[in-house]
XYZ file of C-alpha atoms in Angstrom:
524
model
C 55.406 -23.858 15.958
C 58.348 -22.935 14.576
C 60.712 -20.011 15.398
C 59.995 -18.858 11.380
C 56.182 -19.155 12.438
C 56.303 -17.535 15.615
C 58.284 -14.852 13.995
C 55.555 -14.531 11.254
C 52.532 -14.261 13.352
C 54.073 -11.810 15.691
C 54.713 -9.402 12.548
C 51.263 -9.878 11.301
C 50.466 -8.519 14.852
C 52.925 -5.746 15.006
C 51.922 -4.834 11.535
C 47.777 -4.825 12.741
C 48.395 -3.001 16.067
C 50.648 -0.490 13.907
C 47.253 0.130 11.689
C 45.207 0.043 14.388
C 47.294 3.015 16.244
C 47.801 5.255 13.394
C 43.909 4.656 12.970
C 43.375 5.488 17.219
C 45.415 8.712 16.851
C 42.775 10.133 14.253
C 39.645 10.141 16.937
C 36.873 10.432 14.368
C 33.633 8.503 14.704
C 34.678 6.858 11.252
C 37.949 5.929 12.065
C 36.679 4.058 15.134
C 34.262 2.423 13.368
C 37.198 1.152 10.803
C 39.486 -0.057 13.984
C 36.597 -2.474 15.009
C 35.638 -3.553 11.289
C 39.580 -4.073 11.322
C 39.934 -5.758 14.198
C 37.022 -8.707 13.756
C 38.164 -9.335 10.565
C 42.110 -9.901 11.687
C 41.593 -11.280 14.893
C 38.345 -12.767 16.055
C 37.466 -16.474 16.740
C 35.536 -17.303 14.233
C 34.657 -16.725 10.824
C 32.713 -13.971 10.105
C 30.037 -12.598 6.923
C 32.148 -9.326 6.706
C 29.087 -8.197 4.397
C 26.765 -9.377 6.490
C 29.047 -7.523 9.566
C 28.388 -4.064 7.859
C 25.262 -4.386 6.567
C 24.389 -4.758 10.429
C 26.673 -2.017 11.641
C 24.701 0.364 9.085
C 21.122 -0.816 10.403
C 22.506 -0.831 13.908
C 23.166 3.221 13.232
C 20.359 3.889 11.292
C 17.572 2.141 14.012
C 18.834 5.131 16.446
C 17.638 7.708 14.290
C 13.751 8.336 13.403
C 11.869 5.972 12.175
C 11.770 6.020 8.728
C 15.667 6.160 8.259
C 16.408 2.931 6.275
C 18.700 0.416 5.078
C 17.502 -2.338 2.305
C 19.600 -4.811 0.568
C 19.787 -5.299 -3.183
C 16.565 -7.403 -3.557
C 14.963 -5.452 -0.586
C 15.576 -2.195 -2.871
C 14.352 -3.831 -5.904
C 11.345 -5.247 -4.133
C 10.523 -1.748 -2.924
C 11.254 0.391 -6.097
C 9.049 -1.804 -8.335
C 5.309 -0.738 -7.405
C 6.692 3.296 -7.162
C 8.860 2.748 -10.722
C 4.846 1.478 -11.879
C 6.118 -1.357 -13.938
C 7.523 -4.661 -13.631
C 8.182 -7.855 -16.530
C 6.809 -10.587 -16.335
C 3.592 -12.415 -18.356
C 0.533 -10.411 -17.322
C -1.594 -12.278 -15.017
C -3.682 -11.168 -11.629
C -3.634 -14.493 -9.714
C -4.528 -15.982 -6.765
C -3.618 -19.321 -5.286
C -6.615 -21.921 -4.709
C -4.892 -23.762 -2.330
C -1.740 -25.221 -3.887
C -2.847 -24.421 -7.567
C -1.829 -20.380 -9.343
C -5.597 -19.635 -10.632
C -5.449 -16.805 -13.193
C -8.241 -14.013 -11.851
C -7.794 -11.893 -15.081
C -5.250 -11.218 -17.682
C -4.025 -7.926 -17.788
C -5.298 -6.522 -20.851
C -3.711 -6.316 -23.961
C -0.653 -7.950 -22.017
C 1.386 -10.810 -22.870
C -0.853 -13.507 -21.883
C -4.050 -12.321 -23.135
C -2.492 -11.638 -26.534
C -2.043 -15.799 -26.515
C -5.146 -16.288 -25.233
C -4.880 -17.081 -21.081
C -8.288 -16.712 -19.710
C -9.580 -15.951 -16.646
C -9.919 -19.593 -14.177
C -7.121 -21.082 -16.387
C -4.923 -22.908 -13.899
C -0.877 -22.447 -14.118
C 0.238 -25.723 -13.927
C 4.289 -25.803 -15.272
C 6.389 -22.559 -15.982
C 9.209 -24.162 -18.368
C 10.380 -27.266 -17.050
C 9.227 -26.739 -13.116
C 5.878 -28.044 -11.898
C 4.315 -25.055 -9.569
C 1.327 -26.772 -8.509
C 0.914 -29.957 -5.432
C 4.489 -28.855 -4.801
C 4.173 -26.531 -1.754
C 6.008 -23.611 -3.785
C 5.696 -20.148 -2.124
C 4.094 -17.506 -3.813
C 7.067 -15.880 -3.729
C 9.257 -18.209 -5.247
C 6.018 -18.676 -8.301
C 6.073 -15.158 -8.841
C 10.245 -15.571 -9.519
C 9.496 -17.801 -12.147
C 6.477 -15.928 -14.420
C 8.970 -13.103 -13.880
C 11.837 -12.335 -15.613
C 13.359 -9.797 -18.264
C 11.249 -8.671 -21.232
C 11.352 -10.439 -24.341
C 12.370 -13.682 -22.915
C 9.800 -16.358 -23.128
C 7.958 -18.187 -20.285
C 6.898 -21.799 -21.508
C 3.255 -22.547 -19.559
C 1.563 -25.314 -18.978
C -2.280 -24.437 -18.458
C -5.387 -26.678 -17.196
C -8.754 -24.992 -18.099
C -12.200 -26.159 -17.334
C -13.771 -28.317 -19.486
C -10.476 -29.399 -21.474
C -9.637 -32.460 -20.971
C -5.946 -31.940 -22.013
C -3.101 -29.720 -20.786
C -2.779 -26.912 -22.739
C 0.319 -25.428 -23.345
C 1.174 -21.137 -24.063
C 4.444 -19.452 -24.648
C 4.545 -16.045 -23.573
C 7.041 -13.579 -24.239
C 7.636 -11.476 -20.975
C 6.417 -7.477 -21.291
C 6.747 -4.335 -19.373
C 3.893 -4.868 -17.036
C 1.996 -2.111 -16.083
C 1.793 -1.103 -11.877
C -0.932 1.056 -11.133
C -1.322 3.387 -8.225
C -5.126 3.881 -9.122
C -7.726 1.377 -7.566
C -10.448 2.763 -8.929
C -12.515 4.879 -11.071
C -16.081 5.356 -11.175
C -19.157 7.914 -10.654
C -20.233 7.347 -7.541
C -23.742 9.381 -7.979
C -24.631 11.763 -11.268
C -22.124 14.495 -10.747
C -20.158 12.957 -8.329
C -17.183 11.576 -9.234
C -14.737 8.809 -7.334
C -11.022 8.014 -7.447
C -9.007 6.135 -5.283
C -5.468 6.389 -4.753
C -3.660 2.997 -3.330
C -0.300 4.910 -3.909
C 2.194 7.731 -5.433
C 4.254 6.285 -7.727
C 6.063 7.534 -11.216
C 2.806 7.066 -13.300
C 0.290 8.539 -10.951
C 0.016 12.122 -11.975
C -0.803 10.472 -15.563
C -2.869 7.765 -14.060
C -4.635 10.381 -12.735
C -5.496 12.773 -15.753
C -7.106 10.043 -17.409
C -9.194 9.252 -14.618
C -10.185 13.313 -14.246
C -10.779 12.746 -18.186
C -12.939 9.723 -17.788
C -15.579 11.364 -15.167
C -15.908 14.535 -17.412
C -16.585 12.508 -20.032
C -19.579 11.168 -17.758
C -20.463 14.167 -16.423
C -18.814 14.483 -13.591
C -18.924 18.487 -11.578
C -17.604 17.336 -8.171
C -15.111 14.750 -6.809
C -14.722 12.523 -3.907
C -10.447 11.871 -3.631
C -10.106 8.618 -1.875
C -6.894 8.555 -0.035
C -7.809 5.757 2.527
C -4.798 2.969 3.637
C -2.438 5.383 1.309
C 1.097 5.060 1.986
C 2.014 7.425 0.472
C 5.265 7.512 -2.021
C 6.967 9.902 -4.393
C 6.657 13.156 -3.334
C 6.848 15.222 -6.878
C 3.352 12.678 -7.837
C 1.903 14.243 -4.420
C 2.711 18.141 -5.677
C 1.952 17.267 -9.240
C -1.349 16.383 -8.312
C -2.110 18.407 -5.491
C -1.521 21.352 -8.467
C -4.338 20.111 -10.214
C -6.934 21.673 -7.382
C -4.463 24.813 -7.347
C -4.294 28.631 -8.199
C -0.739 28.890 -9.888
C 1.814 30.047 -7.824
C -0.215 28.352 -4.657
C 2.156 26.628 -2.376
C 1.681 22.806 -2.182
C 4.223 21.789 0.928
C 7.807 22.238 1.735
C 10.444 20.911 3.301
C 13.325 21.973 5.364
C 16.232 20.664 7.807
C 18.989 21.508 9.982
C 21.413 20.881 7.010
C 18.627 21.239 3.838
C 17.382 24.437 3.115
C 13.649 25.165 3.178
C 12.602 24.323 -0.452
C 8.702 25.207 -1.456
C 6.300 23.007 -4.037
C 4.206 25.687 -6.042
C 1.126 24.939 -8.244
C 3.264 25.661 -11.417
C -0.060 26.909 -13.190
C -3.757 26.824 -12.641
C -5.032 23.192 -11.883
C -7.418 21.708 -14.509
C -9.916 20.824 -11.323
C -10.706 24.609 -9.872
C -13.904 24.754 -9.878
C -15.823 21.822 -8.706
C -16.231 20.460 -4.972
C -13.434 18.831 -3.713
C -13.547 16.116 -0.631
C -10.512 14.332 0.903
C -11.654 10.713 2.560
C -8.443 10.100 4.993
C -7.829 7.961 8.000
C -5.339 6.620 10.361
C -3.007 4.644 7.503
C -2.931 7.737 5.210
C 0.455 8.815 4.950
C 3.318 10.737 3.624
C 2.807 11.923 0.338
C -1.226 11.356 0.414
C -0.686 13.995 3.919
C 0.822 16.413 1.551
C -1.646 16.485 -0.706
C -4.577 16.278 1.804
C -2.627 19.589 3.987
C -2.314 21.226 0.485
C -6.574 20.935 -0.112
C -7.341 21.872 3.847
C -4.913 24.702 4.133
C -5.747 26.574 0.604
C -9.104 26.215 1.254
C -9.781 23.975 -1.481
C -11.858 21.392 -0.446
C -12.877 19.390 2.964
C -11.328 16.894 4.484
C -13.322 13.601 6.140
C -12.163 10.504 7.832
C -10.278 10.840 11.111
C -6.583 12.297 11.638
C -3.765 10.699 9.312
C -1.072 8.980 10.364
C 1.858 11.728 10.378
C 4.481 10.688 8.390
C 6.552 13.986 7.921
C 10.397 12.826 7.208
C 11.844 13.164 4.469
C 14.374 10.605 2.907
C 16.957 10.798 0.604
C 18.073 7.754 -1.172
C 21.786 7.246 -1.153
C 22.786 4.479 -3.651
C 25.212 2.148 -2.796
C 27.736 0.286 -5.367
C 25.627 -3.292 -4.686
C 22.365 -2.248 -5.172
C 21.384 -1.742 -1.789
C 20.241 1.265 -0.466
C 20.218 3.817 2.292
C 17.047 6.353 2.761
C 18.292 9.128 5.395
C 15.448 11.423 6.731
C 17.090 15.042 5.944
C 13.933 17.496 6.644
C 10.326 17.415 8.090
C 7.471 18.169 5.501
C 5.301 21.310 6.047
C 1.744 22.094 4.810
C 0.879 25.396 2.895
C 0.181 27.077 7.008
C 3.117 25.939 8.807
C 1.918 22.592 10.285
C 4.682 20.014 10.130
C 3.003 16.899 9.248
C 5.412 14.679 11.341
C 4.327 13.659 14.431
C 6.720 13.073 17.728
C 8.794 10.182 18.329
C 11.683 9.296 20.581
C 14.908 8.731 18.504
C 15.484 4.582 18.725
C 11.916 3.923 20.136
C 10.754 1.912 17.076
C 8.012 0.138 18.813
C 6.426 2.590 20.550
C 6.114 4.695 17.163
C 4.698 1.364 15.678
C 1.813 1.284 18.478
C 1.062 4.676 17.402
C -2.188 3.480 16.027
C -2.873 1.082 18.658
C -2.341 3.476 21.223
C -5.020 6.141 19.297
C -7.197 2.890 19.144
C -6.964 2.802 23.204
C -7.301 5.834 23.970
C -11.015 6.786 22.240
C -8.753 8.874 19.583
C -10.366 7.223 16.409
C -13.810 6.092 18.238
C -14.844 9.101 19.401
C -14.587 12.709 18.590
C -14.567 13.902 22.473
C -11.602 12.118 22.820
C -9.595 14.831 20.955
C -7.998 17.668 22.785
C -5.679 19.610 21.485
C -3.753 22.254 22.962
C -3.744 26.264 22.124
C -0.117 26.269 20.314
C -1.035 23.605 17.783
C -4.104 25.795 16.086
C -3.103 27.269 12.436
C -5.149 28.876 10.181
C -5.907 27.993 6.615
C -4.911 30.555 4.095
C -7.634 31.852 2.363
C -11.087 31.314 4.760
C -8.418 31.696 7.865
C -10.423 28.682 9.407
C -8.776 26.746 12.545
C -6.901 23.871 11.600
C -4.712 21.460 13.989
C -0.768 20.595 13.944
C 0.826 18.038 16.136
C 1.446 15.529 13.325
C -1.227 14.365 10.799
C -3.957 16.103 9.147
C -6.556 16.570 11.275
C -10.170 15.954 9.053
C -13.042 18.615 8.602
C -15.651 16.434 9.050
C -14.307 13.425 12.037
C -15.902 9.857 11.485
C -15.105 7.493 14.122
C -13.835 3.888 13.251
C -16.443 1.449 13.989
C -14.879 -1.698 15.901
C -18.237 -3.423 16.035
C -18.239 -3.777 12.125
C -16.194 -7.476 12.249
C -17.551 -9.831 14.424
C -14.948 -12.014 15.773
C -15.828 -14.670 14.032
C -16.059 -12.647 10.787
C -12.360 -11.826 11.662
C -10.940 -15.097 11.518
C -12.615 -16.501 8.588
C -11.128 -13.724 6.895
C -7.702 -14.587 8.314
C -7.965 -18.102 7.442
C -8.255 -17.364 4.162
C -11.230 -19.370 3.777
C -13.319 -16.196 2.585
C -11.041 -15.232 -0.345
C -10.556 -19.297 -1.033
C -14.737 -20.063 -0.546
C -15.366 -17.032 -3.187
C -12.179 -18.066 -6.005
C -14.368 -21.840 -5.845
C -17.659 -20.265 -6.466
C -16.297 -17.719 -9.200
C -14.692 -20.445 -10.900
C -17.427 -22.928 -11.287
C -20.158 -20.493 -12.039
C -18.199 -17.805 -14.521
C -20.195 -18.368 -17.812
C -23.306 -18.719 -15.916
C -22.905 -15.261 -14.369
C -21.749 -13.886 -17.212
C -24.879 -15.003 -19.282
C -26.739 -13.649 -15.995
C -25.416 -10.576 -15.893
C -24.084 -8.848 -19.103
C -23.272 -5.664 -17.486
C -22.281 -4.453 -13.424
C -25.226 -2.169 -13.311
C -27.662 -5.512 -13.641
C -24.898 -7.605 -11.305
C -25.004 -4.828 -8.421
C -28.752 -4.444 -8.791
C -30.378 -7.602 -9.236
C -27.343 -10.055 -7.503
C -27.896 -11.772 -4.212
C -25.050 -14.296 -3.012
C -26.383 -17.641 -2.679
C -26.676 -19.424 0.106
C -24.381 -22.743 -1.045
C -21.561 -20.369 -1.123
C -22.441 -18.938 2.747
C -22.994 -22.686 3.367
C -19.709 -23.544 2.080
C -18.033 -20.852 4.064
C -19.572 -21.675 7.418
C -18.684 -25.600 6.591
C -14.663 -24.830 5.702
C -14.646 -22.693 8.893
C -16.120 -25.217 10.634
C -13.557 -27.704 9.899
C -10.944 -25.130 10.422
C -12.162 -24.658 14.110
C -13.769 -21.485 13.129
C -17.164 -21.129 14.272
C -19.499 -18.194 15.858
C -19.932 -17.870 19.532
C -23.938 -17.938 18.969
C -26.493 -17.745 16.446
C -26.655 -13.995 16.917
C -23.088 -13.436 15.942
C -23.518 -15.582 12.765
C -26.153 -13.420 11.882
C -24.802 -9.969 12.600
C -22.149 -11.998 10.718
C -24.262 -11.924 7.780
C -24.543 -8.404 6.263
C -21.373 -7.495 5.856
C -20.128 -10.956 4.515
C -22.575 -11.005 1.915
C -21.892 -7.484 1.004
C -17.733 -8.376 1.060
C -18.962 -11.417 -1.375
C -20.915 -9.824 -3.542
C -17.919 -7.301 -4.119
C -15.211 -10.217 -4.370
C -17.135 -11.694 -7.016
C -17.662 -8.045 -9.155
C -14.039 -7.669 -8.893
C -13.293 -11.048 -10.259
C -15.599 -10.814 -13.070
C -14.856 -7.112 -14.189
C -12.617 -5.236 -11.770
C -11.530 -2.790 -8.830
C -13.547 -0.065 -9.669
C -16.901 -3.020 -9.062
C -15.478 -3.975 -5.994
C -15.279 -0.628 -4.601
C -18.454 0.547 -5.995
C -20.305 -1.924 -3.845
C -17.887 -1.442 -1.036
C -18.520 1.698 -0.338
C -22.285 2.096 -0.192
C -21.616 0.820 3.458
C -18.684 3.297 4.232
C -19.342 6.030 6.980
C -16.549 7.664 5.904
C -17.468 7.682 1.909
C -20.924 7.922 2.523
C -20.262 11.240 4.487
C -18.760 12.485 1.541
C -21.825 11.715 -0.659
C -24.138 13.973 1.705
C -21.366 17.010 1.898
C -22.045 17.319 -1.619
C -25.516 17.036 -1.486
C -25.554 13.974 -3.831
C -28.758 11.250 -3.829
């Protein structure tokens, strides 16, 4: 090396351990966090991602906090704020794949692709010039293609049944609809049902129409399905919650060392103050669906069944960053209406024991058996109103307890389902039998009554599991097998022929939980 060289490097080095000490002197946190970033960039081995670096460093700070605390990347955040934002663009199409082929189960209606004339069974062959089926695409990488902004134009190559020919559809990409409601349906004369999968932007509107539809059909009292609910935005949760409500009642609020408490009122009297109210919870409801099932328990409002909910209690605030990527920082706990925080305890950094929360409940007899429940003088509140006994300690604690029933699934029931080979089995049958059980059944109420699944599709089943290596330990567990499968069929096949609100109304004639429910209101 030359003495210029020599000279050169040594300045760069004078000039970085300069920085570095003007940086030292300042013993902030922050600036010791710069010195590193500062020092790996200027002086380490290798080449290094420096975005990649800090995106670490910011997960690596975040994953000692609670566990909710948060960092996602641009296509993370986008991922994630789709389903809540209840839209997306793209062509309009519920799908499924049949092994390597994108079946279409229905069009959404009135969307892009029904307004051309894509049919339920038609096969997505092409999307502009890419083949998407025999190619071993992802569904991921599919759903990237039929996606993409509105009014740009998706050129599809179709195969439908009995057509000899390709057919070929251009669809100009819509606003998509996302909705947070599974279903909608009277579940006995006077009894109305709703299920919530989610709180998003649109489900406080998704959710007048519903109330709208059951009056229409009679309904007096209403069974709130809030099962496997994540949970979401929280103003949805209050929104809704207000609809049960006395104005001025208060819905939750929050508070933190460095947020002020800050209450969620009913801002006038709910539409739905009359009528019985019941709550169907379990161990996956969460967050904002805990909000609004405290807010019913605690103002005496209506009863809560299912077993205790999950206890999600932190809130986040989203802090944008210039990329697109996001941070969500847990700033204060959520509180019902008495006091209860609805968080339950975790050690700060212990992510996996806080994810075998519900594994550990499992153990323990917590969601088998009622006995199993203790809790301890300093966790009883009262509800507001009735000044009835209700439980903190994180999670809402149910009215009415139903214990999980882990002899439902056989084992072998279990894998088939895993496999795949159920939801596969059932798309076959569906799609070489539509117009036949459409002719056979005009309507759901002749479908639900007169149906039985036939025995070539059970055959089928039992045959793809067999080749699969799945097969029943005995005879007897094939048969106690047998009940539930066909009842799972039966419901696959309503929801592929009409919709969610089918499936669930033949799902849950077997549900403890919602069948609980139905006798609390005295309904037939």
């Amino acid at each position: 090396m030359t003495t210029c060289g020599r000279l050169t490097v040594a300045f760069v080095f004078l000039s970085l351990f300069t920085s570095l000490t003007a940086l030292a002197q300042n013993d902030s946190p922050l600036r010791k966090l710069n010195i590193a970033e500062m020092a790996i960039k200027a002086l380490y081995v290798d080449n290094v991602d420096e975005d990649k670096l800090v995106e670490d460093a910011i997960r690596g700070m975040l994953e000692k906090l609670d566990p909710h605390s948060s960092y996602s990347t641009p296509k993370e955040t986008k991922a994630m704020n789709e389903p809540l934002n209840g839209s997306f663009e793209g062509i309009g199409v519920q799908f499924n794949m049949v092994e390597d082929t994108l079946m279409v189960i229905q069009p959404v209606s009135n969307g892009p692709s029904e307004r051309v004339g894509i049919i339920a069974g038609d096969r997505i062959v092409g999307v502009n010039d890419t083949t998407i089926a025999g190619v071993k695409m992802s569904k991921e990488e599919i759903m990237r293609r039929l996606r993409g902004p509105k009014g740009t134009t998706a050129h599809l190559k179709i195969v439908r049944q009995g057509i000899k020919d390709t057919l070929t559809f251009d669809v100009v990409r819509d606003k998509i609809p996302v909705y947070s409601i599974d279903a909608t349906y009277m579940i006995r004369p006077g009894v109305g049902y709703i299920r919530i999968g989610s709180f998003s932007a649109t489900t406080y509107n998704e959710f007048k129409e519903s109330m709208e539809k059951l009056r229409q059909q009679g309904m007096r009292d209403l069974i709130l399905d809030l099962q496997d609910n994540g949970g979401g935005y929280l103003q949805a949760a209050a929104s809704l919650a207000g609809e049960f409500l006395e104005q001025g009642d208060l819905i939750v609020y929050t508070e933190g060392l460095r947020v002020p408490r800050r209450e969620y009122t009913a801002p006038a009297n709910g539409s739905f103050r009359d009528g019985k109210v019941i709550v169907l919870v379990n161990e996956y409801t969460a967050s904002a669906a805990e909000i609004v099932t405290g807010a019913i328990q605690d103002q005496d409002r209506g009863q809560v069944v299912g077993r205790r909910t999950f206890g999600k209690g932190l809130v986040q605030r989203p802090i944008d960053l210039p990329d697109g990527s996001m941070i969500r920082l847990t700033i204060a706990h959520y509180y019902t209406p008495s006091g209860r925080c609805i968080q339950k305890p975790y050690v700060k950094g212990d992510r996996k024991d806080y994810a075998m929360d519900v594994l550990n409940r499992l153990k323990h007899g917590e969601l088998t058996n009622q006995d199993s429940i203790h809790f301890a003088d300093s966790l009883k509140y009262e509800t507001l109103k009735q000044h009835r006994t209700v439980y903190g300690g994180g999670g809402i604690m149910p009215d009415h307890f139903v214990p999980l029933d882990t002899t439902l699934y056989t084992k072998f029931h279990r894998e088939l389902a895993a496999k795949g080979i159920i939801i596969q089995q059932n798309l076959r049958y569906v799609d070489g039998h539509r117009k036949k059980l459409r002719k056979a059944y005009p309507d759901f109420a002749q479908f639900k009554e007169r149906f039985v699944v036939p025995q070539e599709l059970l055959d089928a089943i039992f045959r793809d599991g067999e080749s699969k290596n799945v097969k029943p330990k005995d005879d007897e567990e094939r048969q106690r097998t047998l009940p539930l499968l066909t009842q799972q069929l039966k419901a696959l096949i309503a929801r592929d022929l009409w919709d969610m609100n089918e499936y669930y109304s033949i799902m849950n004639e077997t549900s403890e939980i919602v069948k609980k429910a139905v006798e609390l209101l005295g309904a037939q």
